[in-house]
mmCIF file of C-alpha atoms in Angstrom:
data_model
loop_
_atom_site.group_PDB
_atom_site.id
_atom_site.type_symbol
_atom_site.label_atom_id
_atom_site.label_comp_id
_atom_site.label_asym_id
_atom_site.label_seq_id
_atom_site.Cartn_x
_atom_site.Cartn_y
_atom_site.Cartn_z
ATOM 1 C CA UNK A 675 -30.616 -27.656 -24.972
ATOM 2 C CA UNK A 676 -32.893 -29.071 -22.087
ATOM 3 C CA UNK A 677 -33.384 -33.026 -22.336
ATOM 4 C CA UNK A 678 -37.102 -34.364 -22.711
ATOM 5 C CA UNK A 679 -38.348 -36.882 -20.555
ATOM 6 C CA UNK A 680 -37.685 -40.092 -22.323
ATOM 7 C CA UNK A 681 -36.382 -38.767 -25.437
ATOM 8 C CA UNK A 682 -33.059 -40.519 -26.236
ATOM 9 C CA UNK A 683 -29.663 -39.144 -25.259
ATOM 10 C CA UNK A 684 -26.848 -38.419 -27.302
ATOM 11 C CA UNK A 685 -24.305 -40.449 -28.270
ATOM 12 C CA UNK A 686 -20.759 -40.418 -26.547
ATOM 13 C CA UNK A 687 -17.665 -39.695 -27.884
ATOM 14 C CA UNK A 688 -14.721 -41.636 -26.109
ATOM 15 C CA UNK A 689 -13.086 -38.745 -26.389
ATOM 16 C CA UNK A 690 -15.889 -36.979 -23.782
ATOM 17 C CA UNK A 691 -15.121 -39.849 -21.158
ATOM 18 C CA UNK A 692 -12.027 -38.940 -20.310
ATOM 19 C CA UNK A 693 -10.572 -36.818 -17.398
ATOM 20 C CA UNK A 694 -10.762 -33.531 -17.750
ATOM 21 C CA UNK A 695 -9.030 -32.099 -14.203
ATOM 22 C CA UNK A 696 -9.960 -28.317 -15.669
ATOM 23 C CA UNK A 697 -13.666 -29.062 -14.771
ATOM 24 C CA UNK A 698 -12.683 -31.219 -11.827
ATOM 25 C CA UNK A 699 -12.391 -30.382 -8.117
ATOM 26 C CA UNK A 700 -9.525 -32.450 -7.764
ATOM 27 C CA UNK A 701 -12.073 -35.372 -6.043
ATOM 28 C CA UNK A 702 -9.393 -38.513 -7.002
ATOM 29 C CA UNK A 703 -6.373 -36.837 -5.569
ATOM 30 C CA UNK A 704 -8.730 -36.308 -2.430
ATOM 31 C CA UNK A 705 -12.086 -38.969 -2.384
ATOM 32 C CA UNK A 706 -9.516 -42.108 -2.884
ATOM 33 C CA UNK A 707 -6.922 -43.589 -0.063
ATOM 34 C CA UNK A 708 -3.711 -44.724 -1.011
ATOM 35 C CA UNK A 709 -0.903 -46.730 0.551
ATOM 36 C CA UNK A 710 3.224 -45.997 0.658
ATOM 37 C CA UNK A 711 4.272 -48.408 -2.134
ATOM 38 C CA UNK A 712 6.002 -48.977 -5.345
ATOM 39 C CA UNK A 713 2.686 -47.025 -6.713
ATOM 40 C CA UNK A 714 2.820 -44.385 -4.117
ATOM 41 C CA UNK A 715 6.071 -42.573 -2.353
ATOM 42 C CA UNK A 716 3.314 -42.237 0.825
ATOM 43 C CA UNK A 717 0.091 -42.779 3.058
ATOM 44 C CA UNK A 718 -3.142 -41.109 2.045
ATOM 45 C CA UNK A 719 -6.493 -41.664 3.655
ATOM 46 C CA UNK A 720 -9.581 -41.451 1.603
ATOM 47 C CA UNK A 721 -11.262 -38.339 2.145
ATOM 48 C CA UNK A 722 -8.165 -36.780 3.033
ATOM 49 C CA UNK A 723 -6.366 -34.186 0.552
ATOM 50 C CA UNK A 724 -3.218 -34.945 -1.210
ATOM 51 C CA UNK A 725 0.262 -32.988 -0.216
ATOM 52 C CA UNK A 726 0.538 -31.975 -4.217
ATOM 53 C CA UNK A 727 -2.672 -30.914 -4.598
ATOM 54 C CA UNK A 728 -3.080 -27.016 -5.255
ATOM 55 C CA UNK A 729 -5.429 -24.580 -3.896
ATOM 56 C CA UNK A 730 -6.731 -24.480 -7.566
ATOM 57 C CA UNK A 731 -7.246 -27.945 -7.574
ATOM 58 C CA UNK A 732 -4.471 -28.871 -9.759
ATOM 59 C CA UNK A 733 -1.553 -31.131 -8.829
ATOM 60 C CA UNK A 734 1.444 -29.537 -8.235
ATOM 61 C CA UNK A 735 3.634 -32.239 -9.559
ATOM 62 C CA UNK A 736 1.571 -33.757 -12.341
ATOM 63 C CA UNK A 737 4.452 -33.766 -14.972
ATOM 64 C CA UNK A 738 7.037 -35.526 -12.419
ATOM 65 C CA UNK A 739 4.712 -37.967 -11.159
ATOM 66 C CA UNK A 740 6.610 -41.201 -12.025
ATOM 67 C CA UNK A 741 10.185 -39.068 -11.043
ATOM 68 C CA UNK A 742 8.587 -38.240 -7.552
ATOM 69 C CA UNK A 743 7.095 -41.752 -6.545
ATOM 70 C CA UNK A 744 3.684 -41.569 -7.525
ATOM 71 C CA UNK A 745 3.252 -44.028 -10.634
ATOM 72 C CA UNK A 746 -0.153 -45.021 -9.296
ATOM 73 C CA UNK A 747 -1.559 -41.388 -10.052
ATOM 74 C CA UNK A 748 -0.435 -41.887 -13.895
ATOM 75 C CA UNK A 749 -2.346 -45.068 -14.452
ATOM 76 C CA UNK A 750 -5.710 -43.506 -13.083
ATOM 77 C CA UNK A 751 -9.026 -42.491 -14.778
ATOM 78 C CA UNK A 752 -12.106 -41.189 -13.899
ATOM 79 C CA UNK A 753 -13.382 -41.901 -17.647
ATOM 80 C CA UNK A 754 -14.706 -38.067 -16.920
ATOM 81 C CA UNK A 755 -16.605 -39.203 -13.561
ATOM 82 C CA UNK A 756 -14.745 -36.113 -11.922
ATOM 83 C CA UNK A 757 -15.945 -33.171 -13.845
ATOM 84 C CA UNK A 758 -19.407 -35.247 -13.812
ATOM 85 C CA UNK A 759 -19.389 -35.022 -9.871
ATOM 86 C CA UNK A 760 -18.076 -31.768 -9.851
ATOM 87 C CA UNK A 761 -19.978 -29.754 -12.478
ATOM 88 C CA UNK A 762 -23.489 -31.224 -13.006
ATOM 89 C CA UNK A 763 -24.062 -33.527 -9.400
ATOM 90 C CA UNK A 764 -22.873 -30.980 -7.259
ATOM 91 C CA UNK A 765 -23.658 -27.650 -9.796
ATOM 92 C CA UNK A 766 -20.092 -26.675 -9.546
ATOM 93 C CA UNK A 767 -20.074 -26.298 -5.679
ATOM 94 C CA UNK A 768 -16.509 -27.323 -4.422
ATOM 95 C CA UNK A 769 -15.723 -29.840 -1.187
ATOM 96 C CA UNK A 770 -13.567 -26.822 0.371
ATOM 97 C CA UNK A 771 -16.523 -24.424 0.323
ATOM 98 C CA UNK A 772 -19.553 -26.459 0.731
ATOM 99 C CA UNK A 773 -19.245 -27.918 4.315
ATOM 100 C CA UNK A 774 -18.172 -31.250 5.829
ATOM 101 C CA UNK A 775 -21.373 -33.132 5.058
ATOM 102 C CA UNK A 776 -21.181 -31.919 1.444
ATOM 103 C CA UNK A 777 -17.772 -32.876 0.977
ATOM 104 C CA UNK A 778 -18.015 -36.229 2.370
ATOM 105 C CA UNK A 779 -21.499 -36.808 -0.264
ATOM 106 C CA UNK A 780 -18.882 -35.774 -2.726
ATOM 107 C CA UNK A 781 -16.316 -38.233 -1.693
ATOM 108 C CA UNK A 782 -19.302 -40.714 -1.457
ATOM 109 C CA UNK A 783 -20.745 -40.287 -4.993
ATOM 110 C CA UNK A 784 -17.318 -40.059 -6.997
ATOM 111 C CA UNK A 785 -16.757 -43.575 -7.190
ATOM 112 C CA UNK A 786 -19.881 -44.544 -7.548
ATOM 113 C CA UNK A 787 -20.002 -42.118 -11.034
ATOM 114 C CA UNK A 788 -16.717 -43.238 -12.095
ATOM 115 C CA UNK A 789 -17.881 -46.873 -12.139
ATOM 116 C CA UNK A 790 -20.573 -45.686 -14.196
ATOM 117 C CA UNK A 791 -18.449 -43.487 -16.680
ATOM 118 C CA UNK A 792 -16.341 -46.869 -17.020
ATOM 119 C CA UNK A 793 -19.758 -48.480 -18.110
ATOM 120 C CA UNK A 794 -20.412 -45.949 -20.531
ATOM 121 C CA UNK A 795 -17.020 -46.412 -22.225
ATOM 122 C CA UNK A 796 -17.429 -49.953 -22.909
ATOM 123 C CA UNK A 797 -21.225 -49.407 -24.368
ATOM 124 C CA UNK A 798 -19.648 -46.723 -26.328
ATOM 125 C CA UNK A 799 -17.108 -48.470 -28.208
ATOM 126 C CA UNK A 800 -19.220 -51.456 -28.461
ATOM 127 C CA UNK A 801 -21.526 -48.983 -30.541
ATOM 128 C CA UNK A 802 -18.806 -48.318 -32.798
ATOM 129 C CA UNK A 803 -18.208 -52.143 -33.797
ATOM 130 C CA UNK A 804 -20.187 -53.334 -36.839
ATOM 131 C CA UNK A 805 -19.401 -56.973 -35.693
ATOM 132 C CA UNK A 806 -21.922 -56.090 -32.740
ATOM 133 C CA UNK A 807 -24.196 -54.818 -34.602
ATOM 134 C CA UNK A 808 -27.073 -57.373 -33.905
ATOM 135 C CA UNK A 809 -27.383 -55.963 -29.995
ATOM 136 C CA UNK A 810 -27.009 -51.767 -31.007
ATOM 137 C CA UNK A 811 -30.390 -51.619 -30.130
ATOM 138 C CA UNK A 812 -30.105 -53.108 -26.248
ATOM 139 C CA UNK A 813 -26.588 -51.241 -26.298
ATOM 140 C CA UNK A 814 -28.176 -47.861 -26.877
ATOM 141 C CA UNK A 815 -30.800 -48.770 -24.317
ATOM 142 C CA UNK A 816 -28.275 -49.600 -22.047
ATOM 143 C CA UNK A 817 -26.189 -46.638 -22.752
ATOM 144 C CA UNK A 818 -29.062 -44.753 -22.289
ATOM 145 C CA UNK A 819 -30.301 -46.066 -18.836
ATOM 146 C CA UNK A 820 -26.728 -45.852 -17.982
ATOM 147 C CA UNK A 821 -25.966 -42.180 -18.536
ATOM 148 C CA UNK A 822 -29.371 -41.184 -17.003
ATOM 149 C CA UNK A 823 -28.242 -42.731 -13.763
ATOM 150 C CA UNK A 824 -24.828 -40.450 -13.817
ATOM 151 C CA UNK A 825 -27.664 -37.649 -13.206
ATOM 152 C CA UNK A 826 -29.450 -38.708 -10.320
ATOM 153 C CA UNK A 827 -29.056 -36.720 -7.098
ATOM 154 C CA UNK A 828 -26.667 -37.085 -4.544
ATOM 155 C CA UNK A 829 -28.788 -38.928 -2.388
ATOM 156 C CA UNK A 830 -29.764 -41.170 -4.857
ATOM 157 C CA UNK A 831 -26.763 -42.169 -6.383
ATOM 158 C CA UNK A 832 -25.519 -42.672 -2.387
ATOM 159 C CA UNK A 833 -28.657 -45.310 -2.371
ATOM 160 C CA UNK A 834 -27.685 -46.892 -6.384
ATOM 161 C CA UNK A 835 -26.965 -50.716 -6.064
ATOM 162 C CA UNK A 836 -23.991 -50.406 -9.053
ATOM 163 C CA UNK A 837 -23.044 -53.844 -8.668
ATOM 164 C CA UNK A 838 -26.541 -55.023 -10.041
ATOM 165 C CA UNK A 839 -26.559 -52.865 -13.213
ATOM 166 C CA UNK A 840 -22.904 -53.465 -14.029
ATOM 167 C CA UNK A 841 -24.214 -57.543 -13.764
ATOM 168 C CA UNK A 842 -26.669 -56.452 -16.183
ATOM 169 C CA UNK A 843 -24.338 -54.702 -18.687
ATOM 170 C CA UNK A 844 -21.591 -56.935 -18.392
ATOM 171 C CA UNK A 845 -23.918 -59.819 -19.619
ATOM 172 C CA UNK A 846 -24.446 -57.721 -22.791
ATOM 173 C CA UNK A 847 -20.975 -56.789 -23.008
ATOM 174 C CA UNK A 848 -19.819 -60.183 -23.056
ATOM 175 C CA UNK A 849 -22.477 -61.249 -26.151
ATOM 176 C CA UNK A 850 -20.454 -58.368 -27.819
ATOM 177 C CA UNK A 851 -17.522 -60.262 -26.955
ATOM 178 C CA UNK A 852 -18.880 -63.332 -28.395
ATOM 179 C CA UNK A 853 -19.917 -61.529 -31.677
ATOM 180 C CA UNK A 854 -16.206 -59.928 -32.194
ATOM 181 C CA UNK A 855 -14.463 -62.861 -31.499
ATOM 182 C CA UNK A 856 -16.496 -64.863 -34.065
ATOM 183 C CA UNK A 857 -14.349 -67.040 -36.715
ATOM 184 C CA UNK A 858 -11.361 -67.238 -34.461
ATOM 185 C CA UNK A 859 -9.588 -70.223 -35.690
ATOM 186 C CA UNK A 860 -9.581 -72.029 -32.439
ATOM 187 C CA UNK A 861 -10.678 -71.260 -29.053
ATOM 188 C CA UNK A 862 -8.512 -68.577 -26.860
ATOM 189 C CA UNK A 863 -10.026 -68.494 -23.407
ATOM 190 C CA UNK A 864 -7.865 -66.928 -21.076
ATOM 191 C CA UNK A 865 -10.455 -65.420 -18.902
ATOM 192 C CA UNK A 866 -9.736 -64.667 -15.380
ATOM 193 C CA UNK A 867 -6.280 -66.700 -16.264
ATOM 194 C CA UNK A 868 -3.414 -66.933 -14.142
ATOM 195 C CA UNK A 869 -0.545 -65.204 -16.236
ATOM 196 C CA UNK A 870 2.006 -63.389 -14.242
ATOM 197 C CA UNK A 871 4.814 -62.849 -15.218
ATOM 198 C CA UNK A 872 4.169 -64.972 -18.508
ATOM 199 C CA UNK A 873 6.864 -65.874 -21.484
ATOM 200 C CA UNK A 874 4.296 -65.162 -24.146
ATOM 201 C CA UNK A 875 6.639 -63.179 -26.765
ATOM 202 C CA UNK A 876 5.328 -63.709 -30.327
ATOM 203 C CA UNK A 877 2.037 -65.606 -28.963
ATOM 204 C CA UNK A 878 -0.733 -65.736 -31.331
ATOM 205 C CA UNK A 879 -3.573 -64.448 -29.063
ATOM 206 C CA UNK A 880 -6.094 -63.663 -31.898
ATOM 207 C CA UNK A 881 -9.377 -62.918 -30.721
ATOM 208 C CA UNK A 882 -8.184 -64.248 -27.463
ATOM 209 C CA UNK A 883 -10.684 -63.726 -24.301
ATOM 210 C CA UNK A 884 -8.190 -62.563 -22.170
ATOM 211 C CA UNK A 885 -11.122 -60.928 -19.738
ATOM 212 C CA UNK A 886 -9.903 -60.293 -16.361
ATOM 213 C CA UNK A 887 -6.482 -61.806 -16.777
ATOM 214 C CA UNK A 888 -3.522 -61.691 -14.639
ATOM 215 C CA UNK A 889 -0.799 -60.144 -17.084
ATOM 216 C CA UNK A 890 1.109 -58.281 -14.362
ATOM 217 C CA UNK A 891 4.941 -58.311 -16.204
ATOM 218 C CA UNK A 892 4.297 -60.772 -18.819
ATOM 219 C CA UNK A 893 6.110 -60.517 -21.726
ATOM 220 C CA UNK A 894 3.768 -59.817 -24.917
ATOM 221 C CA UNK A 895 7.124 -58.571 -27.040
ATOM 222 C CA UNK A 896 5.800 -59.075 -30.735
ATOM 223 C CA UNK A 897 2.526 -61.045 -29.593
ATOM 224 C CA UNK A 898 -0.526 -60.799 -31.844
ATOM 225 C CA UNK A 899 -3.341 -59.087 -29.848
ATOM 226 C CA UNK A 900 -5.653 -58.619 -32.634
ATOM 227 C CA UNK A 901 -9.592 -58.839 -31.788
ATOM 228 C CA UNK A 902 -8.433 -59.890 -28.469
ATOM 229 C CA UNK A 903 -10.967 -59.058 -25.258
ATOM 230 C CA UNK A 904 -8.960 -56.986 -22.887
ATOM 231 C CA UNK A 905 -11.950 -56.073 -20.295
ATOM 232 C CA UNK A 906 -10.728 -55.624 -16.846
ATOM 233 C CA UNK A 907 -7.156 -57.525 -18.117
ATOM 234 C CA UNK A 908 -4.302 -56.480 -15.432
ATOM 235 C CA UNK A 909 -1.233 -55.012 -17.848
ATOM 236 C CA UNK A 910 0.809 -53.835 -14.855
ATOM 237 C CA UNK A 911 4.539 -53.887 -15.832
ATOM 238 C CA UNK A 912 3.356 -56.332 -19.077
ATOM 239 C CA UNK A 913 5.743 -55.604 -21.900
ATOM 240 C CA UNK A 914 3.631 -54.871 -25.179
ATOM 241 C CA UNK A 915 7.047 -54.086 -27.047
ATOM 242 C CA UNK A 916 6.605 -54.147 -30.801
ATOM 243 C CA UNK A 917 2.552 -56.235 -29.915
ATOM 244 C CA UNK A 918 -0.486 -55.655 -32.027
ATOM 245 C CA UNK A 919 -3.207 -54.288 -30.573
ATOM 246 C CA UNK A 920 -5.102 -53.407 -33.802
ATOM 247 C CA UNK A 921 -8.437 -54.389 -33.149
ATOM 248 C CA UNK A 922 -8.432 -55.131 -29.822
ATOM 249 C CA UNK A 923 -11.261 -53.934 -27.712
ATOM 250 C CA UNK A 924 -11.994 -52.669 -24.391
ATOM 251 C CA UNK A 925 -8.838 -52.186 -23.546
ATOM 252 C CA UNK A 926 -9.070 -48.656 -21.678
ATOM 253 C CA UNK A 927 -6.233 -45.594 -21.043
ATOM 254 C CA UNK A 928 -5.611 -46.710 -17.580
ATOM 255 C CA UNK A 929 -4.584 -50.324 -18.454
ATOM 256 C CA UNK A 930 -2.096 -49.427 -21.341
ATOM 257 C CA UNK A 931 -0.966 -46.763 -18.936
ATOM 258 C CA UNK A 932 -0.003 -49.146 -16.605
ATOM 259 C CA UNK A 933 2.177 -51.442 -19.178
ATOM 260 C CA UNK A 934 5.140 -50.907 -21.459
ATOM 261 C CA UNK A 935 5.386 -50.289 -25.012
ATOM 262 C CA UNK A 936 7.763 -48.975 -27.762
ATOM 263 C CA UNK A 937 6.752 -46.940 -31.094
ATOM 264 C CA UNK A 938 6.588 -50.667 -32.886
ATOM 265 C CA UNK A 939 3.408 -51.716 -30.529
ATOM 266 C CA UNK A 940 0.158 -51.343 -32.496
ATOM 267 C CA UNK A 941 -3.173 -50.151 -31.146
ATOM 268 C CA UNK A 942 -6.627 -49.811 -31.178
ATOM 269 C CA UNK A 943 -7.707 -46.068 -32.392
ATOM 270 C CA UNK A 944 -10.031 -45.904 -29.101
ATOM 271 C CA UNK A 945 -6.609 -45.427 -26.690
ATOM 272 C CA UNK A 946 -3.118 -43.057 -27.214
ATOM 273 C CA UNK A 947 0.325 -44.165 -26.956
ATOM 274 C CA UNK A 948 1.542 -43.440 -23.483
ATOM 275 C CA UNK A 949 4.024 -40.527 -22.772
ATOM 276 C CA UNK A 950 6.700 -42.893 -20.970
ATOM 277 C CA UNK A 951 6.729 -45.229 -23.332
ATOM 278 C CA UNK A 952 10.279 -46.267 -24.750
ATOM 279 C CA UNK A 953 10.469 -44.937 -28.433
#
């Protein structure tokens, strides 16, 4: 059905902003660079296809991944910013076929999008918490504004200043932070905290604003994560053995991706239990 000017858009499902590489011209295994590391077994400029990626677009080693060096590719997501590019920016015209210039808008726009699809995750699940219900109205609107910007052109996508409307949805995501974390029993603010490496097993982190933290291989074995803010948290290599997560919000695939787990960790219905987790 054709969208009216100005008439509201439909809500997301979460489950819609997520990859979908069947719809996708394979733009993050070509748009993005990458560097030989533990992430990555090798070099990759941006712009410049990867060695596993198929003439169908497809990666030729996507279910050895971690086996063959490239852990990095297994804790990525486009939050459905590929197929966006692919199938409704670019009507479905490739970056083999369509010529240099086209390719490089391509590369161009793709991250752009995906920062975008990231945004509409958060105002998505924020739409879904009754504790934020006092700002649904300005998170619709948001939501709204946001996804019509996914459908600009090329050229004016290439000319978007994202930084400036993720300021502007950040400050509303963070008075949805302040609603959810209401009645904690004392003050948690972690934000933008230093925890590397942490000894923080069994740590009552309740409603904790742990926003932008550094958890890079701290150990969160049997830590209680409930309500907790998780935005933009780093949970490289963090050990979430036996945590709960129930509650917790805007955590995203990608970050629980990147951590470890066991069948006892608890979480959030908004994110799946990772494949390589221990069981």
């Amino acid at each position: 059905m054709e969208q009216r000017s100005g008439e509201p858009l439909p809500l997301h499902d979460l489950r819609e902003l997520r990859a979908d590489c069947a719809g996708c011209f394979g733009l993050c295994c070509v748009a993005l660079p990458f560097t030989a590391s533990a992430d990555f077994a090798v070099d990759k400029a941006a712009g410049k296809a990867c060695g596993n990626l198929g003439e169908d677009f497809r990666c030729g080693i996507h279910t050895r991944l971690r086996d063959e060096g490239f852990t990095g590719c297994t804790v990525y997501d486009c939050f459905g910013a590929g197929q966006k590019v692919s199938q409704v920016t670019f009507g479905g015209e490739n970056w083999r076929t369509g010529g240099r210039e086209h390719a490089r808008r391509m590369f161009d726009v793709f991250p752009v999008v995906r920062q975008l699809h990231e945004l509409l995750w958060y105002l998505t699940e924020s739409l879904t918490l009754p504790a934020a219900r006092p700002v649904h109205a300005d998170l619709r609107r948001a939501l709204d504004e946001t996804e019509r910007l996914t459908r600009r052109t090329a050229e004016e996508l290439g000319e978007l200043d994202v930084a400036a409307h993720r300021q502007r949805v950040n400050e509303l995501l963070l008075r949805v932070s302040d609603l959810m974390r209401t009645g904690a029993g004392r003050k948690r603010n972690r934000r933008g905290a230093d925890l590397i490496g942490a000894r923080l097993k069994g740590a009552d982190l309740r409603k904790a604003n742990l926003r932008g933290a550094y958890l890079i291989a701290a150990d969160l074995t049997g830590a209680d994560l409930r309500g907790a803010d998780l935005i933009g948290a780093d949970l490289r290599d963090a050990d979430l053995t036996d945590a709960d997560l129930t509650g917790a919000f805007f955590l995203t695939q990608p970050q629980l991706n990147a951590a470890r787990g066991s069948a006892g960790t608890r979480l959030p219905t908004s994110v799946t239990r990772p494949g390589h987790w221990t069981t």
